[in-house]
PDB file of C-alpha atoms and ligand atoms in Angstrom:
ATOM      1  CA  UNK A 427     -28.124 -17.143  26.094  1.00 97.00           C
ATOM      2  CA  UNK A 428     -31.914 -15.027  26.000  1.00 98.00           C
ATOM      3  CA  UNK A 429     -30.544 -12.318  24.082  1.00 98.00           C
ATOM      4  CA  UNK A 430     -33.473  -9.118  24.431  1.00 98.00           C
ATOM      5  CA  UNK A 431     -33.127  -5.680  22.886  1.00 98.00           C
ATOM      6  CA  UNK A 432     -35.505  -3.284  24.672  1.00 98.00           C
ATOM      7  CA  UNK A 433     -35.534   0.460  24.948  1.00 98.00           C
ATOM      8  CA  UNK A 434     -35.790   2.659  28.518  1.00 98.00           C
ATOM      9  CA  UNK A 435     -32.992   3.226  31.072  1.00 98.00           C
ATOM     10  CA  UNK A 436     -30.368   0.740  32.121  1.00 98.00           C
ATOM     11  CA  UNK A 437     -29.969   2.537  36.062  1.00 98.00           C
ATOM     12  CA  UNK A 438     -33.681   0.598  36.544  1.00 98.00           C
ATOM     13  CA  UNK A 439     -32.189  -2.545  35.091  1.00 98.00           C
ATOM     14  CA  UNK A 440     -33.384  -6.025  37.470  1.00 98.00           C
ATOM     15  CA  UNK A 441     -29.936  -7.521  35.652  1.00 98.00           C
ATOM     16  CA  UNK A 442     -27.613  -8.517  37.712  1.00 99.00           C
ATOM     17  CA  UNK A 443     -24.965  -6.635  36.063  1.00 99.00           C
ATOM     18  CA  UNK A 444     -25.174  -3.173  34.133  1.00 99.00           C
ATOM     19  CA  UNK A 445     -22.684  -1.929  32.345  1.00 99.00           C
ATOM     20  CA  UNK A 446     -21.210   1.197  31.644  1.00 99.00           C
ATOM     21  CA  UNK A 447     -19.713   3.228  28.623  1.00 98.00           C
ATOM     22  CA  UNK A 448     -17.202   4.731  31.084  1.00 98.00           C
ATOM     23  CA  UNK A 449     -13.978   5.759  30.308  1.00 98.00           C
ATOM     24  CA  UNK A 450     -10.720   5.142  30.915  1.00 98.00           C
ATOM     25  CA  UNK A 451      -9.790   7.210  34.099  1.00 98.00           C
ATOM     26  CA  UNK A 452     -13.484   5.800  35.194  1.00 98.00           C
ATOM     27  CA  UNK A 453     -14.195   9.101  36.347  1.00 98.00           C
ATOM     28  CA  UNK A 454     -17.877  10.183  36.348  1.00 98.00           C
ATOM     29  CA  UNK A 455     -19.062  11.834  33.691  1.00 93.00           C
ATOM     30  CA  UNK A 456     -22.000  12.637  31.327  1.00 96.00           C
ATOM     31  CA  UNK A 457     -25.203  10.195  29.645  1.00 98.00           C
ATOM     32  CA  UNK A 458     -25.264   7.050  30.705  1.00 98.00           C
ATOM     33  CA  UNK A 459     -22.046   7.152  32.557  1.00 98.00           C
ATOM     34  CA  UNK A 460     -23.732  10.348  34.081  1.00 98.00           C
ATOM     35  CA  UNK A 461     -26.858   8.726  34.765  1.00 98.00           C
ATOM     36  CA  UNK A 462     -25.499   5.548  36.606  1.00 98.00           C
ATOM     37  CA  UNK A 463     -23.112   7.757  39.119  1.00 98.00           C
ATOM     38  CA  UNK A 464     -26.056   9.750  39.830  1.00 98.00           C
ATOM     39  CA  UNK A 465     -28.382   7.354  41.135  1.00 98.00           C
ATOM     40  CA  UNK A 466     -25.639   4.922  42.746  1.00 98.00           C
ATOM     41  CA  UNK A 467     -23.999   7.909  44.810  1.00 98.00           C
ATOM     42  CA  UNK A 468     -21.086   9.502  42.992  1.00 98.00           C
ATOM     43  CA  UNK A 469     -18.704  10.006  45.401  1.00 98.00           C
ATOM     44  CA  UNK A 470     -18.769   6.643  46.724  1.00 98.00           C
ATOM     45  CA  UNK A 471     -18.847   5.334  43.049  1.00 98.00           C
ATOM     46  CA  UNK A 472     -16.227   7.330  42.412  1.00 98.00           C
ATOM     47  CA  UNK A 473     -14.150   5.988  45.626  1.00 98.00           C
ATOM     48  CA  UNK A 474     -13.967   3.151  43.824  1.00 98.00           C
ATOM     49  CA  UNK A 475     -13.969   3.873  40.427  1.00 98.00           C
ATOM     50  CA  UNK A 476     -10.097   6.110  41.614  1.00 98.00           C
ATOM     51  CA  UNK A 477      -9.361   2.622  43.694  1.00 98.00           C
ATOM     52  CA  UNK A 478      -9.402  -0.159  40.583  1.00 97.00           C
ATOM     53  CA  UNK A 479      -8.495   2.527  36.877  1.00 96.00           C
ATOM     54  CA  UNK A 480      -7.929   4.269  35.085  1.00 98.00           C
ATOM     55  CA  UNK A 481      -8.089   0.671  32.571  1.00 98.00           C
ATOM     56  CA  UNK A 482      -7.063   0.449  28.929  1.00 98.00           C
ATOM     57  CA  UNK A 483      -9.832   1.150  25.855  1.00 98.00           C
ATOM     58  CA  UNK A 484     -11.491  -2.456  25.472  1.00 98.00           C
ATOM     59  CA  UNK A 485     -10.708  -3.623  28.843  1.00 99.00           C
ATOM     60  CA  UNK A 486     -13.526  -3.944  31.931  1.00 99.00           C
ATOM     61  CA  UNK A 487     -13.469  -4.458  35.743  1.00 98.00           C
ATOM     62  CA  UNK A 488     -16.432  -4.337  37.766  1.00 98.00           C
ATOM     63  CA  UNK A 489     -17.582  -2.800  41.321  1.00 99.00           C
ATOM     64  CA  UNK A 490     -20.382  -2.954  43.909  1.00 98.00           C
ATOM     65  CA  UNK A 491     -23.692  -1.546  42.636  1.00 98.00           C
ATOM     66  CA  UNK A 492     -24.681   0.600  45.653  1.00 98.00           C
ATOM     67  CA  UNK A 493     -28.075   2.298  45.479  1.00 98.00           C
ATOM     68  CA  UNK A 494     -28.155   0.570  41.889  1.00 98.00           C
ATOM     69  CA  UNK A 495     -30.669  -2.533  41.903  1.00 98.00           C
ATOM     70  CA  UNK A 496     -27.583  -4.615  40.473  1.00 98.00           C
ATOM     71  CA  UNK A 497     -25.708  -5.660  42.261  1.00 98.00           C
ATOM     72  CA  UNK A 498     -22.443  -5.161  39.893  1.00 99.00           C
ATOM     73  CA  UNK A 499     -21.656  -2.984  37.731  1.00 99.00           C
ATOM     74  CA  UNK A 500     -19.618  -3.383  35.113  1.00 99.00           C
ATOM     75  CA  UNK A 501     -17.082  -0.549  33.386  1.00 99.00           C
ATOM     76  CA  UNK A 502     -15.639  -1.219  30.717  1.00 99.00           C
ATOM     77  CA  UNK A 503     -14.234   2.064  28.426  1.00 98.00           C
ATOM     78  CA  UNK A 504     -15.184   2.065  24.765  1.00 98.00           C
ATOM     79  CA  UNK A 505     -13.360   3.289  22.156  1.00 98.00           C
ATOM     80  CA  UNK A 506     -13.820   7.080  20.744  1.00 98.00           C
ATOM     81  CA  UNK A 507     -13.921   6.525  16.745  1.00 98.00           C
ATOM     82  CA  UNK A 508     -12.714   8.893  15.878  1.00 97.00           C
ATOM     83  CA  UNK A 509      -8.865   8.326  17.872  1.00 98.00           C
ATOM     84  CA  UNK A 510      -8.004   4.523  15.939  1.00 98.00           C
ATOM     85  CA  UNK A 511      -8.603   2.970  11.977  1.00 98.00           C
ATOM     86  CA  UNK A 512     -12.232   1.171  11.290  1.00 97.00           C
ATOM     87  CA  UNK A 513     -10.097  -2.324  12.434  1.00 98.00           C
ATOM     88  CA  UNK A 514      -9.467  -1.197  15.378  1.00 98.00           C
ATOM     89  CA  UNK A 515     -12.473   0.626  16.680  1.00 98.00           C
ATOM     90  CA  UNK A 516     -14.362  -2.310  15.604  1.00 98.00           C
ATOM     91  CA  UNK A 517     -11.873  -4.827  17.590  1.00 98.00           C
ATOM     92  CA  UNK A 518     -11.497  -2.207  20.869  1.00 99.00           C
ATOM     93  CA  UNK A 519     -15.999  -2.317  20.854  1.00 99.00           C
ATOM     94  CA  UNK A 520     -15.858  -5.881  20.618  1.00 99.00           C
ATOM     95  CA  UNK A 521     -13.571  -6.154  23.479  1.00 99.00           C
ATOM     96  CA  UNK A 522     -15.990  -3.622  25.424  1.00 99.00           C
ATOM     97  CA  UNK A 523     -18.983  -6.356  25.331  1.00 99.00           C
ATOM     98  CA  UNK A 524     -16.131  -9.557  25.528  1.00 99.00           C
ATOM     99  CA  UNK A 525     -14.824  -8.358  28.127  1.00 99.00           C
ATOM    100  CA  UNK A 526     -17.925  -7.464  30.423  1.00 99.00           C
ATOM    101  CA  UNK A 527     -19.434 -10.779  29.775  1.00 99.00           C
ATOM    102  CA  UNK A 528     -16.492 -12.494  31.026  1.00 99.00           C
ATOM    103  CA  UNK A 529     -16.271 -10.696  33.874  1.00 99.00           C
ATOM    104  CA  UNK A 530     -19.611 -11.502  34.691  1.00 99.00           C
ATOM    105  CA  UNK A 531     -18.860 -14.807  34.444  1.00 98.00           C
ATOM    106  CA  UNK A 532     -16.532 -14.901  36.338  1.00 98.00           C
ATOM    107  CA  UNK A 533     -18.437 -13.400  38.848  1.00 98.00           C
ATOM    108  CA  UNK A 534     -21.010 -16.087  38.984  1.00 98.00           C
ATOM    109  CA  UNK A 535     -23.926 -13.703  37.403  1.00 99.00           C
ATOM    110  CA  UNK A 536     -26.661 -14.996  35.256  1.00 98.00           C
ATOM    111  CA  UNK A 537     -27.787 -11.563  33.099  1.00 99.00           C
ATOM    112  CA  UNK A 538     -25.797  -8.427  31.795  1.00 99.00           C
ATOM    113  CA  UNK A 539     -27.344  -5.309  31.049  1.00 99.00           C
ATOM    114  CA  UNK A 540     -25.573  -2.862  28.209  1.00 99.00           C
ATOM    115  CA  UNK A 541     -26.064   0.020  26.792  1.00 99.00           C
ATOM    116  CA  UNK A 542     -25.040   0.763  23.212  1.00 99.00           C
ATOM    117  CA  UNK A 543     -21.481   1.419  24.117  1.00 99.00           C
ATOM    118  CA  UNK A 544     -19.324   4.473  22.134  1.00 98.00           C
ATOM    119  CA  UNK A 545     -22.524   5.116  20.049  1.00 98.00           C
ATOM    120  CA  UNK A 546     -23.014   8.844  22.450  1.00 98.00           C
ATOM    121  CA  UNK A 547     -20.627  10.841  22.955  1.00 97.00           C
ATOM    122  CA  UNK A 548     -17.613   8.697  21.685  1.00 98.00           C
ATOM    123  CA  UNK A 549     -19.824   9.205  17.574  1.00 98.00           C
ATOM    124  CA  UNK A 550     -19.377   5.558  16.898  1.00 98.00           C
ATOM    125  CA  UNK A 551     -22.454   5.686  14.082  1.00 98.00           C
ATOM    126  CA  UNK A 552     -24.783   3.246  15.442  1.00 98.00           C
ATOM    127  CA  UNK A 553     -25.463   1.250  11.984  1.00 98.00           C
ATOM    128  CA  UNK A 554     -21.180  -0.737  12.208  1.00 98.00           C
ATOM    129  CA  UNK A 555     -21.638   0.037  16.004  1.00 98.00           C
ATOM    130  CA  UNK A 556     -24.965  -1.878  16.590  1.00 98.00           C
ATOM    131  CA  UNK A 557     -23.712  -4.869  14.076  1.00 98.00           C
ATOM    132  CA  UNK A 558     -20.013  -5.639  16.381  1.00 98.00           C
ATOM    133  CA  UNK A 559     -22.687  -5.751  19.670  1.00 98.00           C
ATOM    134  CA  UNK A 560     -24.527  -7.844  18.463  1.00 98.00           C
ATOM    135  CA  UNK A 561     -22.081 -10.201  16.480  1.00 98.00           C
ATOM    136  CA  UNK A 562     -20.088 -10.192  19.696  1.00 98.00           C
ATOM    137  CA  UNK A 563     -22.922 -10.968  21.454  1.00 98.00           C
ATOM    138  CA  UNK A 564     -23.902 -14.046  20.040  1.00 98.00           C
ATOM    139  CA  UNK A 565     -20.810 -15.648  19.279  1.00 98.00           C
ATOM    140  CA  UNK A 566     -20.106 -16.066  23.082  1.00 98.00           C
ATOM    141  CA  UNK A 567     -20.043 -18.404  24.856  1.00 98.00           C
ATOM    142  CA  UNK A 568     -21.006 -18.404  28.274  1.00 98.00           C
ATOM    143  CA  UNK A 569     -20.606 -20.312  31.141  1.00 98.00           C
ATOM    144  CA  UNK A 570     -22.741 -19.052  33.983  1.00 98.00           C
ATOM    145  CA  UNK A 571     -24.721 -16.245  31.769  1.00 98.00           C
ATOM    146  CA  UNK A 572     -28.024 -17.083  31.022  1.00 98.00           C
ATOM    147  CA  UNK A 573     -30.075 -13.429  29.806  1.00 98.00           C
ATOM    148  CA  UNK A 574     -27.587 -10.263  27.672  1.00 98.00           C
ATOM    149  CA  UNK A 575     -30.228  -7.377  27.470  1.00 98.00           C
ATOM    150  CA  UNK A 576     -29.123  -4.744  25.415  1.00 98.00           C
ATOM    151  CA  UNK A 577     -31.182  -1.299  27.088  1.00 99.00           C
ATOM    152  CA  UNK A 578     -31.579   1.583  24.094  1.00 98.00           C
ATOM    153  CA  UNK A 579     -32.328   5.050  25.628  1.00 98.00           C
ATOM    154  CA  UNK A 580     -33.851   6.295  22.394  1.00 98.00           C
ATOM    155  CA  UNK A 581     -36.516   4.228  19.294  1.00 98.00           C
ATOM    156  CA  UNK A 582     -33.185   5.149  16.654  1.00 98.00           C
ATOM    157  CA  UNK A 583     -31.136   2.647  18.444  1.00 98.00           C
ATOM    158  CA  UNK A 584     -33.414   0.848  19.105  1.00 98.00           C
ATOM    159  CA  UNK A 585     -34.371   0.440  15.911  1.00 98.00           C
ATOM    160  CA  UNK A 586     -30.732  -0.234  14.318  1.00 98.00           C
ATOM    161  CA  UNK A 587     -30.259  -2.631  16.575  1.00 98.00           C
ATOM    162  CA  UNK A 588     -33.645  -5.023  15.636  1.00 98.00           C
ATOM    163  CA  UNK A 589     -32.200  -4.490  11.903  1.00 96.00           C
ATOM    164  CA  UNK A 590     -28.864  -6.683  13.302  1.00 91.00           C
ATOM    165  CA  UNK A 591     -31.120  -9.216  15.256  1.00 93.00           C
ATOM    166  CA  UNK A 592     -31.516 -12.963  14.364  1.00 88.00           C
TER     167      UNK A 592
HETATM  168  P1  LIG B 373     -20.052   6.957  24.881  1.00 68.85           P
HETATM  169  O1  LIG B 373     -18.687   8.179  25.944  1.00 68.85           O
HETATM  170  O2  LIG B 373     -19.796   5.432  24.905  1.00 68.85           O
HETATM  171  O3  LIG B 373     -20.779   7.022  23.240  1.00 68.85           O
HETATM  172  P2  LIG B 373     -22.635   7.650  25.851  1.00 68.85           P
HETATM  173  O4  LIG B 373     -23.521   8.225  27.687  1.00 68.85           O
HETATM  174  O5  LIG B 373     -22.358   9.432  25.478  1.00 68.85           O
HETATM  175  O6  LIG B 373     -21.660   7.151  25.748  1.00 68.85           O
HETATM  176  O7  LIG B 373     -23.813   7.413  25.090  1.00 68.85           O
HETATM  177  C1  LIG B 373     -23.994   5.655  24.377  1.00 68.85           C
HETATM  178  C2  LIG B 373     -25.697   5.418  24.580  1.00 68.85           C
HETATM  179  O8  LIG B 373     -26.429   5.224  26.044  1.00 68.85           O
HETATM  180  C3  LIG B 373     -26.013   6.113  23.935  1.00 68.85           C
HETATM  181  O9  LIG B 373     -27.029   5.845  23.526  1.00 68.85           O
HETATM  182  C4  LIG B 373     -27.157   6.881  25.067  1.00 68.85           C
HETATM  183  O10 LIG B 373     -28.450   7.715  24.529  1.00 68.85           O
HETATM  184  C5  LIG B 373     -27.403   6.075  26.056  1.00 68.85           C
HETATM  185  N1  LIG B 373     -27.574   6.684  27.772  1.00 68.85           N
HETATM  186  C6  LIG B 373     -27.544   8.109  28.008  1.00 68.85           C
HETATM  187  N2  LIG B 373     -28.321   7.552  29.253  1.00 68.85           N
HETATM  188  C7  LIG B 373     -28.899   6.496  29.018  1.00 68.85           C
HETATM  189  C8  LIG B 373     -29.340   5.603  30.161  1.00 68.85           C
HETATM  190  N3  LIG B 373     -30.369   6.037  31.847  1.00 68.85           N
HETATM  191  N4  LIG B 373     -29.807   4.488  29.872  1.00 68.85           N
HETATM  192  C9  LIG B 373     -29.341   3.913  28.873  1.00 68.85           C
HETATM  193  N5  LIG B 373     -28.911   3.964  27.795  1.00 68.85           N
HETATM  194  C10 LIG B 373     -28.785   5.441  27.789  1.00 68.85           C
END
């Protein structure tokens, strides 16, 4: 499985699925979530999200991509950093990546694009979060997945992921 770290806007991704850094309620929000909802079509995506949600932290569910190029949007709720112990945050963040990749494999997908989950409003320090994300992705044994892209929205995030890239 190839792993690419790139700078860009995840809503423009050519991957089969893009991951949304969602909240547990699957309510359209700010940050990457807002960008995805806006591009997909807010009301139609919200409708499917409310039918499938709420989810627990670390879980993942899929919706259609609607007006986004990707066939699926995989919604996962990363941890709000200050709500948990360091160890629990780590476990939950890793679960978000793991469960999203498992779901992509279950759907028979070849490629998935991740944003930097929890490192925006949810306050996860990027130095720690990037290590956990990459460790989880490197350790994953894919079934149909051939490509994982980490789409960084800013240079600092991109640099931090690259520090921990193999
Ligand atoms: P969380 O609530 O999980 O912290 P945020 O959306 O606040 O999620 O931030 C997660 C990351 O997504 C941040 O690094 C933010 O800069 C980034 N981001 C925001 N918009 C986009 C986008 N369109 N594409 C990719 N990443 C984005």
